[in-house]
Amino acid sequence: MQNNMWQIWKQFGDLRLVIMGTVGSLFALAFFIHIVLFASPQFNWLQGSHTLPAAAAQMTPLPKIR
């Protein structure tokens, strides 16, 4: 198994390109997920949610310590 490991890496080419491709793919996936979340009004945290004022109205302040 160890003797044939170099043949597997030979298929991928340069290790730097593999790492950069992985990082680039993960960045593109994170970017796509954020765009999908911004497109939905329920998960768009930049413009706020319509359910936030109703939930905040039900909250009560903490009692004063002294």
Coordinates of C-alpha atoms in Angstrom, one line a residue:
M1 CA 0.0 0.0 0.0
Q2 CA 2.7 2.5 0.9
N3 CA 4.7 1.7 -2.2
N4 CA 1.8 2.7 -4.5
M5 CA 0.8 5.9 -2.7
W6 CA 2.9 8.1 -5.0
Q7 CA 0.9 6.8 -7.9
I8 CA -2.3 8.2 -6.3
W9 CA -0.7 11.7 -5.8
K10 CA 0.7 11.5 -9.3
Q11 CA -2.9 11.5 -10.6
F12 CA -3.7 14.7 -8.8
G13 CA -0.6 16.6 -10.0
D14 CA 0.8 19.3 -7.9
L15 CA -0.2 19.3 -4.2
R16 CA -0.5 23.1 -4.1
L17 CA -3.1 23.0 -6.9
V18 CA -5.1 20.4 -4.9
I19 CA -5.0 22.5 -1.8
M20 CA -5.9 25.7 -3.7
G21 CA -8.7 23.9 -5.5
T22 CA -10.1 22.6 -2.2
V23 CA -9.9 26.1 -0.6
G24 CA -11.5 27.6 -3.7
S25 CA -14.3 25.1 -3.7
L26 CA -15.1 25.6 0.0
F27 CA -15.1 29.4 -0.5
A28 CA -17.5 29.1 -3.5
L29 CA -19.8 26.8 -1.5
A30 CA -19.8 29.2 1.5
F31 CA -20.5 32.1 -0.9
F32 CA -23.4 30.2 -2.5
I33 CA -24.9 29.3 0.9
H34 CA -24.8 33.0 2.0
I35 CA -26.4 34.2 -1.2
V36 CA -29.2 31.6 -0.8
L37 CA -29.7 32.7 2.8
F38 CA -29.8 36.4 1.8
A39 CA -32.4 35.7 -0.8
S40 CA -34.8 34.3 1.7
P41 CA -36.6 36.9 3.9
Q42 CA -36.6 34.6 6.9
F43 CA -32.8 34.2 7.1
N44 CA -31.7 37.6 5.8
W45 CA -30.0 39.0 8.9
L46 CA -28.8 42.2 7.1
Q47 CA -32.3 43.6 6.6
G48 CA -33.8 42.1 9.7
S49 CA -36.7 39.7 10.1
H50 CA -40.4 40.5 10.2
T51 CA -40.8 38.2 13.2
L52 CA -38.2 40.1 15.3
P53 CA -40.4 42.9 16.6
A54 CA -43.1 40.4 17.7
A55 CA -40.6 38.3 19.6
A56 CA -39.0 41.3 21.2
A57 CA -42.4 42.6 22.4
Q58 CA -42.9 39.4 24.4
M59 CA -39.6 39.9 26.3
T60 CA -39.5 41.4 29.7
P61 CA -36.5 43.3 31.2
L62 CA -34.4 41.6 33.9
P63 CA -35.0 42.8 37.5
K64 CA -32.6 45.3 38.9
I65 CA -30.1 43.8 41.3
R66 CA -30.1 46.7 43.8

